Coordinates of C-alpha atoms in Angstrom, one line a residue:
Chain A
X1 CA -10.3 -10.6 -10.7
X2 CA -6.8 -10.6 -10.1
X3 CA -5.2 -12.6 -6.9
X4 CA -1.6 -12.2 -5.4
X5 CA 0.3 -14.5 -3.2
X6 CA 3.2 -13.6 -1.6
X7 CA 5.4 -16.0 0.5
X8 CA 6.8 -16.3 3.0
X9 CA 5.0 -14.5 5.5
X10 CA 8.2 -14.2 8.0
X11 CA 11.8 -14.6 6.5
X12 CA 14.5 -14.4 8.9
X13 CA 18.2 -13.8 7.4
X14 CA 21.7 -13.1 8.6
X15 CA 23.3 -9.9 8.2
X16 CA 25.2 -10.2 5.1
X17 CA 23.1 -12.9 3.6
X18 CA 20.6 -12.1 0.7
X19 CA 16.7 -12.4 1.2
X20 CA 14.1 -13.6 -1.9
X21 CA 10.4 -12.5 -1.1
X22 CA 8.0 -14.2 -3.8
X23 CA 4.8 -13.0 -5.4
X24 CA 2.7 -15.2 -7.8
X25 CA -0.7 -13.4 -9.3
X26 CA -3.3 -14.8 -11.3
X27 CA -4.4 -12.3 -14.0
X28 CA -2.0 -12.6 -16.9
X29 CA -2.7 -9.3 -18.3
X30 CA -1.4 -7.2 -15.2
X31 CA 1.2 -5.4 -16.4
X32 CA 2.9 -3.2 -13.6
X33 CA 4.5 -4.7 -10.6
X34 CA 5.9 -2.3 -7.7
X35 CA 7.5 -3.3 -4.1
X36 CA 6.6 -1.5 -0.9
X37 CA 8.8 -1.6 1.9
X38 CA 6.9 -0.4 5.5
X39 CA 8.8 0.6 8.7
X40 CA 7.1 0.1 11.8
X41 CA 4.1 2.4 12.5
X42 CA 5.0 4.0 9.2
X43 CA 3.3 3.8 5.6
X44 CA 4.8 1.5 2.9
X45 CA 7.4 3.5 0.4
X46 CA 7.9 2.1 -2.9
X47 CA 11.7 0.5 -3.5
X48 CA 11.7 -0.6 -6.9
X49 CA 9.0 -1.6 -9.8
X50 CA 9.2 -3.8 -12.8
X51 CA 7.1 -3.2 -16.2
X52 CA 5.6 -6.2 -17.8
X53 CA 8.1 -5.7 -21.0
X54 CA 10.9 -6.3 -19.3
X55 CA 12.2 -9.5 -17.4
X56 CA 14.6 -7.9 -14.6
X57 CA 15.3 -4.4 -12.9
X58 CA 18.3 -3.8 -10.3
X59 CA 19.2 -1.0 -7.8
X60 CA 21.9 -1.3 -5.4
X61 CA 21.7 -4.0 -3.5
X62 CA 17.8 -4.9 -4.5
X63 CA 16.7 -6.4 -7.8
X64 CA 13.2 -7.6 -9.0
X65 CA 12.4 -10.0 -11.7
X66 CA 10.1 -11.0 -13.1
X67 CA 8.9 -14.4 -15.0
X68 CA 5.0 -13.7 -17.2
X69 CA 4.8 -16.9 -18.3
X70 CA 5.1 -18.7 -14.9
X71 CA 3.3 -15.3 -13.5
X72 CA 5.8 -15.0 -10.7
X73 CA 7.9 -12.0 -9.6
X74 CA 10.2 -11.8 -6.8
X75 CA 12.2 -9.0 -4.4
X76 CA 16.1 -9.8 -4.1
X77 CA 17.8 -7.8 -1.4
X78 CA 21.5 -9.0 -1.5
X79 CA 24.3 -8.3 1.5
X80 CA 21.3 -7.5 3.8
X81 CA 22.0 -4.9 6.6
X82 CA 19.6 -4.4 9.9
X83 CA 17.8 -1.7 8.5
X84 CA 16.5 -3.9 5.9
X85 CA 14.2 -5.3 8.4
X86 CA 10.3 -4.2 7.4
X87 CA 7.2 -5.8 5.8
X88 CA 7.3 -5.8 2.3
X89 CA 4.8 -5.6 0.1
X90 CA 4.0 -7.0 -3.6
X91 CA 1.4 -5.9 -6.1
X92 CA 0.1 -6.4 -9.5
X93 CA -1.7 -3.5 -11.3
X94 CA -4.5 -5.5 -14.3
X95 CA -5.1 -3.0 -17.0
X96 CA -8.7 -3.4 -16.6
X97 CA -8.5 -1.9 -13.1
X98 CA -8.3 1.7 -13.7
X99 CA -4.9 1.8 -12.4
X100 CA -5.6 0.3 -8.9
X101 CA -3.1 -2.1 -7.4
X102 CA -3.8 -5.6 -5.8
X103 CA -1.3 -6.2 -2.8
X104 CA -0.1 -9.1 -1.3
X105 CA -0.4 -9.9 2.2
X106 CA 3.2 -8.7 2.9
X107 CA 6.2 -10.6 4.2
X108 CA 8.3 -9.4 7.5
X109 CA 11.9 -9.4 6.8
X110 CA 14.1 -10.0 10.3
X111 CA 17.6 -9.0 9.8
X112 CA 19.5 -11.2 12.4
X113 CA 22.9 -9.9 13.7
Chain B
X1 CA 5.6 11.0 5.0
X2 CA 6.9 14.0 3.4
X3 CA 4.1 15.5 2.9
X4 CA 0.8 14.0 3.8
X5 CA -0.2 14.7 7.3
X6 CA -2.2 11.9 8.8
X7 CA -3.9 13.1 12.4
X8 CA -4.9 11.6 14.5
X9 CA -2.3 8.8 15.0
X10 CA -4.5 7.2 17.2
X11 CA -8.2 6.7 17.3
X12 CA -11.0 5.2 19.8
X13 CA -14.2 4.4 18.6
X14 CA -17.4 4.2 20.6
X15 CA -20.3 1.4 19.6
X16 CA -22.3 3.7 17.2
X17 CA -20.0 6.5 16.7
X18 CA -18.8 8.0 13.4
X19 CA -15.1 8.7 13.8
X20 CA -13.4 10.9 10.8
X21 CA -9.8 10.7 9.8
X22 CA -7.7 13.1 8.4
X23 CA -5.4 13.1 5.3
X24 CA -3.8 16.7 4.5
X25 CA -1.1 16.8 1.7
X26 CA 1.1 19.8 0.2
X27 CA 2.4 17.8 -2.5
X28 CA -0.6 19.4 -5.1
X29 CA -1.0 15.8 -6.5
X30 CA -4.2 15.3 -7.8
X31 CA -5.1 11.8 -6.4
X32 CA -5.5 10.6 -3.1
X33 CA -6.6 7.3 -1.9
X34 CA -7.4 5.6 1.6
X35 CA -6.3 2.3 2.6
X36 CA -7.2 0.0 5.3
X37 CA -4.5 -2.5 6.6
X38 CA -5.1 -5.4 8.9
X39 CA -2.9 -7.6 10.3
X40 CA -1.6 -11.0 7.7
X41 CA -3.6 -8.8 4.9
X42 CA -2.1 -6.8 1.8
X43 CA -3.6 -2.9 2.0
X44 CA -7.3 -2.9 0.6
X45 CA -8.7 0.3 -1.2
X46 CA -11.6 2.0 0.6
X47 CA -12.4 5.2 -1.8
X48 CA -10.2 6.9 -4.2
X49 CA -10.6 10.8 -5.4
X50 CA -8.5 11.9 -8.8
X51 CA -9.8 15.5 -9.0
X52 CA -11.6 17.5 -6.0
X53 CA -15.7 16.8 -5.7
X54 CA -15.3 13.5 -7.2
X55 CA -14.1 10.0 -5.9
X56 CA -14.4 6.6 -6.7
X57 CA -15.4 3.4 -4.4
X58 CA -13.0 0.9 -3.6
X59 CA -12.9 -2.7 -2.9
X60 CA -14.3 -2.1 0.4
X61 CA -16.6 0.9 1.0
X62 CA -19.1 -0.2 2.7
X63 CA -19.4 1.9 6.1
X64 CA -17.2 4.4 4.8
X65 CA -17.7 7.8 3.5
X66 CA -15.1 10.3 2.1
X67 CA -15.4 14.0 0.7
X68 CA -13.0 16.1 -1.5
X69 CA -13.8 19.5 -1.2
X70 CA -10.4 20.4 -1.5
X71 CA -7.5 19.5 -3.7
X72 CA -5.6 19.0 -0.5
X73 CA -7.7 17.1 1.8
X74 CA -9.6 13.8 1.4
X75 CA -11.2 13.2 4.7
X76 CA -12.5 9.1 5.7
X77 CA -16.1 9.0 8.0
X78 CA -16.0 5.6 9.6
X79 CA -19.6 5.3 10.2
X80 CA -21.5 3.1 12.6
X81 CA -22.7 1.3 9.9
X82 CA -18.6 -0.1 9.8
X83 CA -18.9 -3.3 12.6
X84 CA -15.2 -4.5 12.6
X85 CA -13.6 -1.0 11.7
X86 CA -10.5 -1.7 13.9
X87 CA -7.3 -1.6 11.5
X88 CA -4.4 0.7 10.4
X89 CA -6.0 3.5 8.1
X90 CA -3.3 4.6 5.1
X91 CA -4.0 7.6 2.8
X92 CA -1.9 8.0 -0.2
X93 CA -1.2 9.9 -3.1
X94 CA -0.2 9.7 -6.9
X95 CA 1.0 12.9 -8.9
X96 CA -0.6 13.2 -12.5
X97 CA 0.5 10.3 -14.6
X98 CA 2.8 8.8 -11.9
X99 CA 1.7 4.9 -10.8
X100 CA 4.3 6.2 -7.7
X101 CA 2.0 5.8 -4.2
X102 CA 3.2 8.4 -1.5
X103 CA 2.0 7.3 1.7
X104 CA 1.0 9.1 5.3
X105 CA 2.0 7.6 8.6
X106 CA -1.3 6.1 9.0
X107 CA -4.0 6.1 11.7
X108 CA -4.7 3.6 14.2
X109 CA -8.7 2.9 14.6
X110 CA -9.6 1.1 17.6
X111 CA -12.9 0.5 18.8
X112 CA -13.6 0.8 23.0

């Protein structure tokens, strides 16, 4: 079944600097790929997704992209700002999984000032 | 958040107790799911429902039970038959053909 890694598990930035979080999964016909971003004692909210057809999405200040050949993905937040600090969380939806998601184990973005 | 109504926020568990967990939403999606989240770990699904009286067993069902008597309420039973059920408990939904999850505040299970 499908696997995904997400590194690192703790990235610490300065304010103003941008952030990569990295996903790799394993099943090469997943085809839907969505970022959670979780507040403390809140539940994740999505922030941005990415389709297996296309290679890179942007909004504001946070882009995804995506690479099916290396079966990579990764979450760019640029000019990070303190309320960027959170766990985020990758997935990979395979199309043989009735639409569930496989989530990484999250990464906990610290937004130094 | 916005809403699905997670109660309690908190939750103490006795040694052969079933605890059950509430997940109320007014959004009239017709999914909901339930999540458990542990610490290090990505969310792993429990049950899933996508109409009332039906639902669906997750990755990790086992010493849980759901119902979905109603379009707007997907209870979790965390039976005694659940020996490490100490974790954050997530309920979600998805509107018809929307891959969008809308999460609840979550529930903290802990076991005394």
């Amino acid at each position: 079944g499908e696997n995904v890694e997400q590194h690192p598990s703790t990235l610490s930035v300065q304010e103003g600097d941008s952030a990569v979080i990295k996903c790799t999964y394993s099943d090469s016909a997943s085809n839907y790929f969505p970022w959670y971003k979780q507040e403390l004692g809140k539940g994740p909210q999505l922030i941005i997704d990415i389709r297996s057809n296309v290679g890179e999405k942007k909004d504001q200040r946070i882009a995804v992209t995506l690479n099916k050949t290396a079966k990579h993905f990764s979450l760019h937040i640029t000019e990070t700002q303190p309320e960027d600090s959170a766990v985020y969380f990758c997935a990979a939806r395979p199309t043989d999984s009735n639409y569930q998601l496989i989530w990484g184990a999250g990464t906990k973005l610290i937004i130094k000032p | 958040d916005g809403g699905i109504t997670q109660s309690p926020k908190y939750l103490f568990r006795k040694e052969g107790q079933n605890v059950t967990l509430s997940c109320e939403q007014n959004l009239n999606h017709d999914a909901m799911y339930w999540y458990r989240q542990d610490p290090g770990q990505g969310l792993r699904l429990i049950y899933y429902s996508q109409i009332v009286n039906d639902f669906q067993k997750g990755d990790i069902a086992e010493g849980y039970s759901v119902s979905r008597e109603k379009k707007e309420s997907f209870p979790l039973t965390v039976t005694s038959a659940q020996k490490n059920p100490t974790a954050f408990y997530l309920c979600a939904t998805t509107g018809q053909g929307n891959e969008k999850l809308f999460f609840g505040s979550g529930t903290q299970l802990s076991v005394l």
